[in-house]
Amino acid sequence: MKVIIFSLKLVLLALVLFPVGVNANNYHYRVTKVAANDVLNIRAEPNSSSAIVARIPSNAVGISLSGASRRTGRSTWVKIRWQNNRGWVNRAYLAPMLAPATAKPSPMPSRPAAINPVTDNIVKKRVSGMWILECRGTSPKWSLDILPEWIRGTVGDFKTGMPITRTHQEHGLHNRIALRTEVEGANRWNKVDLTLVYTARCYNSLFNQRVTFEVKGQYNNTPLKGCCRAMRVP
């Protein structure tokens, strides 16, 4: 059985993180690592010299995977659908969203947007129907919810909340499940760095059952170790 590993400089979430038996193609993705005044090209074939069939804004969401993927050199290309456009994009420029996206992308800015720590529009608590990662551990006792764009919970006696600043996922065969997820989050005072690995057998007393992911990382300088499960908020 292939073992998977997870790390979080969280964010969106943007790692969803897919529950066992759920097809990752049912989830939506957003554009990542593209400058505010740039675009992500959709190409006719899985290589960077193929014809461009459409251009996706840097802030686009609601991108779906068809399930097809192809390795070209050192890059992995995936076939996607965005609005009425279909084609291939480099997988490195897509980040998973923990819940299906319904929002329409705003018009592409004419110049790079200023980098401001604005979090007013981020959903910072559980909402019915939202997919999240619920992570818990002991020594110290800790509990964190990884939302699509936010991390919240407690570590020891301290409550914390911060935006996700980075996510990265590695998928298994046919993209059916996230084998390794990295999430990072930070605010002015604290930072979280987590790595989740799919094992389907992680157990701790706080869950009182075996769950999908083992997790290791740290909160500031405090090591964290425990288990995570993907769940849909009732």
Coordinates of C-alpha atoms in Angstrom, one line a residue:
M1 CA 0.0 0.0 0.0
K2 CA 1.4 3.3 -1.0
V3 CA 1.9 5.7 1.9
I4 CA 1.3 9.4 1.5
I5 CA 2.6 12.5 3.4
F6 CA 1.1 15.9 4.3
S7 CA 2.5 19.4 5.0
L8 CA 0.6 22.6 5.6
K9 CA 1.7 26.1 5.1
L10 CA -2.1 26.1 4.8
V11 CA -4.0 27.1 2.7
L12 CA -7.0 26.4 0.2
L13 CA -7.8 25.5 0.4
A14 CA -7.2 25.3 -0.5
L15 CA -5.8 21.3 1.2
V16 CA -8.9 19.8 0.4
L17 CA -8.2 17.0 0.9
F18 CA -10.4 14.4 -0.3
P19 CA -12.1 11.7 1.8
V20 CA -11.7 8.1 0.9
G21 CA -14.0 7.0 -1.9
V22 CA -14.7 10.6 -3.1
N23 CA -13.6 11.5 -6.6
A24 CA -11.3 14.5 -6.6
N25 CA -12.9 15.5 -9.9
N26 CA -16.1 16.5 -8.1
Y27 CA -14.1 19.3 -6.4
H28 CA -13.2 22.7 -7.8
Y29 CA -9.9 24.3 -8.1
R30 CA -8.6 27.9 -8.2
V31 CA -5.6 29.5 -10.0
T32 CA -2.5 29.9 -7.9
K33 CA 1.1 31.1 -8.4
V34 CA 0.0 33.5 -11.2
A35 CA 0.7 37.2 -10.9
A36 CA -2.3 39.5 -10.6
N37 CA -1.8 41.0 -14.0
D38 CA -1.1 37.7 -15.7
V39 CA -3.2 34.8 -16.9
L40 CA -3.1 31.0 -16.9
N41 CA -3.2 29.6 -20.4
I42 CA -5.5 26.7 -21.4
R43 CA -3.8 24.8 -24.2
A44 CA -5.1 22.4 -26.8
E45 CA -2.5 19.7 -25.9
P46 CA -0.5 19.0 -22.6
N47 CA 2.6 21.0 -23.4
S48 CA 3.7 24.7 -23.2
S49 CA 4.1 25.0 -27.0
S50 CA 0.6 23.9 -27.9
A51 CA -2.0 26.4 -29.1
I52 CA -3.7 28.5 -26.5
V53 CA -7.5 27.9 -26.6
A54 CA -8.4 30.2 -23.7
R55 CA -6.9 32.3 -20.9
I56 CA -8.0 32.1 -17.2
P57 CA -7.6 35.2 -14.9
S58 CA -5.3 34.9 -12.0
N59 CA -8.2 35.1 -9.5
A60 CA -10.4 32.5 -11.2
V61 CA -12.2 29.8 -9.2
G62 CA -14.5 27.0 -10.1
I63 CA -12.1 25.0 -12.3
S64 CA -13.0 21.3 -12.7
L65 CA -10.7 18.4 -13.5
S66 CA -11.8 15.9 -16.2
G67 CA -9.7 13.1 -14.7
A68 CA -7.1 13.0 -17.5
S69 CA -3.5 13.8 -16.8
R70 CA -0.2 13.5 -18.6
R71 CA 3.4 13.9 -17.6
T72 CA 5.4 16.1 -20.0
G73 CA 9.1 16.5 -19.0
R74 CA 9.1 17.6 -15.4
S75 CA 5.6 18.9 -15.4
T76 CA 2.2 17.3 -14.9
W77 CA -0.6 18.5 -17.1
V78 CA -4.3 18.0 -16.4
K79 CA -7.4 18.4 -18.5
I80 CA -9.8 20.9 -17.1
R81 CA -13.1 22.6 -17.7
W82 CA -13.6 26.3 -16.8
Q83 CA -16.8 28.0 -17.8
N84 CA -17.3 26.9 -21.4
N85 CA -13.6 26.2 -22.0
R86 CA -11.9 22.9 -22.1
G87 CA -8.2 22.0 -22.5
W88 CA -4.9 21.4 -20.6
V89 CA -3.1 23.4 -18.0
N90 CA 0.0 22.8 -15.9
R91 CA -1.1 21.2 -12.6
A92 CA 1.4 23.4 -10.6
Y93 CA -0.9 26.4 -11.2
L94 CA -4.0 24.9 -9.6
A95 CA -4.9 24.8 -5.9
P96 CA -7.8 22.7 -4.5
M97 CA -10.8 24.4 -2.9
L98 CA -12.3 22.5 0.1
A99 CA -15.8 23.1 -1.2
P100 CA -17.3 23.5 -4.7
A101 CA -16.9 27.0 -5.9
T102 CA -19.9 29.0 -7.0
A103 CA -18.4 32.5 -7.1
K104 CA -17.6 34.1 -10.4
P105 CA -14.1 35.6 -10.8
S106 CA -13.9 39.3 -10.8
P107 CA -12.5 41.1 -13.9
M108 CA -8.8 40.7 -14.4
P109 CA -7.0 43.8 -13.0
S110 CA -5.0 46.0 -15.4
R111 CA -2.1 46.2 -13.0
P112 CA -0.8 44.1 -10.0
A113 CA -2.9 44.4 -7.0
A114 CA -1.3 45.6 -3.8
I115 CA -0.5 42.9 -1.3
N116 CA -2.6 43.6 1.8
P117 CA -3.5 41.3 4.7
V118 CA -7.2 41.8 4.1
T119 CA -9.2 39.0 5.7
D120 CA -12.6 40.6 6.1
N121 CA -14.2 38.5 3.2
I122 CA -12.7 35.2 4.3
V123 CA -15.1 32.7 5.9
K124 CA -13.6 32.1 9.4
K125 CA -15.9 29.5 10.8
R126 CA -17.7 26.3 9.9
V127 CA -20.6 26.7 7.5
S128 CA -23.1 24.0 6.7
G129 CA -22.2 22.1 3.5
M130 CA -18.5 23.2 3.7
W131 CA -15.8 20.6 3.3
I132 CA -13.0 21.0 5.9
L133 CA -10.1 19.1 7.5
E134 CA -10.6 18.5 11.2
C135 CA -7.2 17.9 12.8
R136 CA -6.5 16.9 16.4
G137 CA -3.6 15.7 18.6
T138 CA -2.1 15.5 22.1
S139 CA 1.1 16.5 23.9
P140 CA 0.1 19.3 23.8
K141 CA -3.6 18.9 23.2
W142 CA -4.6 20.7 20.1
S143 CA -7.4 21.0 17.6
L144 CA -7.5 22.9 14.3
D145 CA -10.1 23.2 11.5
I146 CA -8.6 23.8 8.1
L147 CA -11.3 25.7 6.2
P148 CA -11.1 26.7 2.5
E149 CA -9.1 29.9 3.3
W150 CA -8.7 29.9 7.1
I151 CA -7.2 27.9 9.9
R152 CA -8.8 28.1 13.4
G153 CA -8.7 26.3 16.7
T154 CA -6.7 25.9 19.8
V155 CA -3.2 24.8 20.7
G156 CA -2.7 24.1 24.4
D157 CA -4.4 27.0 26.2
F158 CA -4.2 29.4 23.2
K159 CA -6.9 30.1 20.6
T160 CA -5.7 30.9 17.2
G161 CA -7.0 31.9 13.7
M162 CA -5.1 32.9 10.6
P163 CA -5.5 32.9 6.8
I164 CA -4.0 30.1 4.7
T165 CA -1.0 31.4 2.9
R166 CA 0.1 28.3 1.0
T167 CA -1.1 24.8 0.0
H168 CA 0.3 22.0 -2.1
Q169 CA -1.1 18.5 -2.8
E170 CA 0.2 15.3 -4.4
H171 CA -2.4 13.0 -5.7
G172 CA -2.6 9.2 -6.3
L173 CA -3.4 7.4 -9.4
H174 CA -6.1 9.1 -11.5
N175 CA -6.2 12.0 -8.9
R176 CA -8.6 10.0 -6.8
I177 CA -7.2 11.0 -3.4
A178 CA -4.7 13.5 -2.0
L179 CA -1.8 11.4 -0.7
R180 CA 0.2 14.3 0.7
T181 CA -1.1 17.8 1.5
E182 CA 1.0 20.7 2.7
V183 CA -0.7 23.7 4.4
E184 CA 0.7 26.9 5.8
G185 CA -1.0 29.7 7.6
A186 CA 0.2 32.9 9.3
N187 CA -0.9 36.1 10.9
R188 CA 1.1 38.9 12.6
W189 CA 1.8 36.8 15.7
N190 CA 1.6 33.1 14.8
K191 CA 2.2 30.7 12.1
V192 CA 1.2 27.1 11.4
D193 CA 3.0 24.6 9.1
L194 CA 1.3 21.2 8.6
T195 CA 1.9 18.1 6.4
L196 CA -0.8 15.5 6.0
V197 CA -0.2 12.0 4.7
Y198 CA -2.9 9.6 3.7
T199 CA -2.8 6.3 5.7
A200 CA -6.5 5.5 6.3
R201 CA -5.5 4.2 9.7
C202 CA -4.5 7.1 11.9
Y203 CA -5.9 6.8 15.4
N204 CA -5.9 9.0 18.5
S205 CA -8.1 9.1 21.6
L206 CA -9.6 12.5 20.6
F207 CA -11.3 11.0 17.6
N208 CA -11.8 7.6 19.2
Q209 CA -11.7 6.0 15.7
R210 CA -9.3 5.5 12.8
V211 CA -9.3 8.4 10.4
T212 CA -7.8 9.2 7.0
F213 CA -4.7 11.3 7.5
E214 CA -1.7 11.4 9.8
V215 CA -0.4 15.0 10.4
K216 CA 2.9 16.5 11.6
G217 CA 3.9 20.1 11.8
Q218 CA 4.4 22.9 14.1
Y219 CA 2.6 25.9 15.6
N220 CA 5.3 28.6 16.0
N221 CA 8.0 26.5 17.7
T222 CA 5.7 23.9 19.2
P223 CA 5.7 20.5 17.4
L224 CA 2.3 19.1 16.5
K225 CA 1.4 15.5 15.7
G226 CA -2.0 13.9 15.3
C227 CA -4.7 12.8 12.9
C228 CA -7.0 14.6 10.4
R229 CA -10.2 13.7 8.7
A230 CA -12.0 15.3 5.8
M231 CA -15.6 16.0 6.6
R232 CA -18.6 18.0 5.3
V233 CA -20.1 20.3 7.9
P234 CA -23.6 19.2 8.7

